[in-house]
Amino acid sequence: MTDRATPNLPARDFDSSEDFYGKLGFSRVYRDSGWMILERGGLWLEFFPYADLDPLQSSFGACLRLDDLDTFHSNCIAAGIPDRDTGQPRVTRPKLQHSGMRIAYLVDPDGSLLRLVQNP
């Protein structure tokens, strides 16, 4: 196995988080009362319980490096995630940034910001 990192994100409710990410193609790898792991291809997201999290105050986030950013964005829209710049949940359209990278932003219902970065 190659070295890798997996983001650890808060979840106010594991069922709700699993449902949200399940609509984006993630499936359960592991779950108990204190930890949950979801996987989609080579992407793994790990969640810990945080029942009293205020999503509007959350500073959790991660980058997802994607081979096909446009398809992932389309999957977000098809899952009913609004394409907008405010509110939760939300997703933004991919845009070319000053860095030269194409990036979209996904904010989940718990306020975690996922930067969706197109692989070169």
Short mmCIF file of C-alpha atoms in Angstrom, two decimals:
data_model
loop_
_atom_site.label_atom_id
_atom_site.label_comp_id
_atom_site.label_asym_id
_atom_site.label_seq_id
_atom_site.Cartn_x
_atom_site.Cartn_y
_atom_site.Cartn_z
CA MET A 1 0.00 0.00 0.00
CA THR A 2 1.24 3.50 -0.79
CA ASP A 3 1.40 6.27 1.78
CA ARG A 4 -1.76 8.36 1.98
CA ALA A 5 -3.63 10.75 4.20
CA THR A 6 -7.33 10.75 4.97
CA PRO A 7 -9.27 13.75 6.23
CA ASN A 8 -10.98 13.45 9.60
CA LEU A 9 -14.21 15.44 9.57
CA PRO A 10 -16.92 16.07 12.16
CA ALA A 11 -20.42 14.65 11.87
CA ARG A 12 -23.33 15.77 13.98
CA ASP A 13 -25.15 12.60 12.93
CA PHE A 14 -23.49 9.64 11.19
CA ASP A 15 -26.72 8.62 9.41
CA SER A 16 -27.12 12.09 7.87
CA SER A 17 -23.47 12.27 6.82
CA GLU A 18 -23.56 8.81 5.31
CA ASP A 19 -26.72 9.72 3.37
CA PHE A 20 -25.23 13.03 2.12
CA TYR A 21 -21.97 11.49 0.93
CA GLY A 22 -23.71 8.33 -0.28
CA LYS A 23 -25.51 10.45 -2.88
CA LEU A 24 -22.04 11.43 -4.14
CA GLY A 25 -20.97 7.83 -4.58
CA PHE A 26 -19.28 7.21 -1.22
CA SER A 27 -19.94 3.92 0.51
CA ARG A 28 -19.33 2.71 4.05
CA VAL A 29 -16.05 0.98 4.79
CA TYR A 30 -16.36 1.04 8.58
CA ARG A 31 -18.71 2.36 11.21
CA ASP A 32 -19.19 2.10 14.94
CA SER A 33 -20.46 4.63 17.49
CA GLY A 34 -17.18 6.57 17.53
CA TRP A 35 -15.88 6.47 13.96
CA MET A 36 -17.06 6.16 10.38
CA ILE A 37 -15.08 5.71 7.14
CA LEU A 38 -16.59 6.33 3.71
CA GLU A 39 -14.87 5.54 0.40
CA ARG A 40 -15.30 6.50 -3.25
CA GLY A 41 -12.62 5.09 -5.52
CA GLY A 42 -9.33 6.25 -4.04
CA LEU A 43 -10.99 8.90 -1.84
CA TRP A 44 -11.50 8.11 1.82
CA LEU A 45 -13.27 10.37 4.31
CA GLU A 46 -13.22 9.58 8.01
CA PHE A 47 -15.74 11.03 10.45
CA PHE A 48 -15.89 11.43 14.20
CA PRO A 49 -19.00 12.32 16.22
CA TYR A 50 -19.46 15.99 17.10
CA ALA A 51 -23.10 16.27 18.14
CA ASP A 52 -23.00 19.90 19.31
CA LEU A 53 -21.03 21.28 16.34
CA ASP A 54 -22.29 24.62 15.06
CA PRO A 55 -21.94 24.24 11.25
CA LEU A 56 -21.75 28.00 10.82
CA GLN A 57 -18.68 28.09 13.08
CA SER A 58 -16.95 25.02 11.65
CA SER A 59 -13.36 25.43 10.48
CA PHE A 60 -12.91 21.83 9.31
CA GLY A 61 -11.87 21.17 5.74
CA ALA A 62 -9.92 19.06 3.29
CA CYS A 63 -8.81 18.95 -0.33
CA LEU A 64 -10.05 16.22 -2.63
CA ARG A 65 -7.78 15.80 -5.68
CA LEU A 66 -9.95 14.58 -8.54
CA ASP A 67 -9.19 13.23 -12.00
CA ASP A 68 -12.60 14.43 -13.25
CA LEU A 69 -13.69 17.52 -11.35
CA ASP A 70 -16.51 18.31 -13.80
CA THR A 71 -18.16 14.91 -13.34
CA PHE A 72 -17.87 15.14 -9.56
CA HIS A 73 -19.45 18.61 -9.68
CA SER A 74 -22.25 17.25 -11.90
CA ASN A 75 -22.80 14.43 -9.38
CA CYS A 76 -23.16 17.05 -6.63
CA ILE A 77 -25.81 18.90 -8.65
CA ALA A 78 -27.62 15.63 -9.48
CA ALA A 79 -27.62 14.81 -5.74
CA GLY A 80 -29.54 18.03 -5.11
CA ILE A 81 -26.72 20.09 -3.64
CA PRO A 82 -27.39 23.72 -4.55
CA ASP A 83 -24.85 25.47 -6.81
CA ARG A 84 -24.48 28.73 -4.90
CA ASP A 85 -21.96 30.83 -3.00
CA THR A 86 -23.67 30.85 0.41
CA GLY A 87 -25.67 28.48 2.57
CA GLN A 88 -25.16 24.89 3.61
CA PRO A 89 -24.88 22.53 1.94
CA ARG A 90 -23.59 24.05 -1.27
CA VAL A 91 -21.21 23.52 -4.15
CA THR A 92 -19.62 26.07 -6.47
CA ARG A 93 -18.78 25.68 -10.13
CA PRO A 94 -15.19 24.78 -10.96
CA LYS A 95 -13.13 27.87 -11.74
CA LEU A 96 -9.54 28.49 -12.78
CA GLN A 97 -7.79 30.06 -9.79
CA HIS A 98 -4.78 32.42 -9.76
CA SER A 99 -2.68 29.38 -8.84
CA GLY A 100 -3.47 27.89 -12.24
CA MET A 101 -5.55 25.10 -10.66
CA ARG A 102 -9.24 24.46 -11.36
CA ILE A 103 -11.07 24.28 -8.05
CA ALA A 104 -14.68 23.99 -6.90
CA TYR A 105 -15.87 24.18 -3.30
CA LEU A 106 -18.26 21.85 -1.51
CA VAL A 107 -19.61 22.65 1.95
CA ASP A 108 -21.37 19.76 3.64
CA PRO A 109 -24.31 20.05 6.07
CA ASP A 110 -21.88 20.08 9.02
CA GLY A 111 -19.98 23.07 7.64
CA SER A 112 -16.88 21.18 6.46
CA LEU A 113 -15.28 22.79 3.41
CA LEU A 114 -14.01 20.37 0.77
CA ARG A 115 -11.84 21.95 -1.90
CA LEU A 116 -12.38 19.95 -5.07
CA VAL A 117 -9.14 20.24 -7.04
CA GLN A 118 -8.69 19.02 -10.62
CA ASN A 119 -5.64 16.77 -10.93
CA PRO A 120 -3.17 17.96 -13.57
#
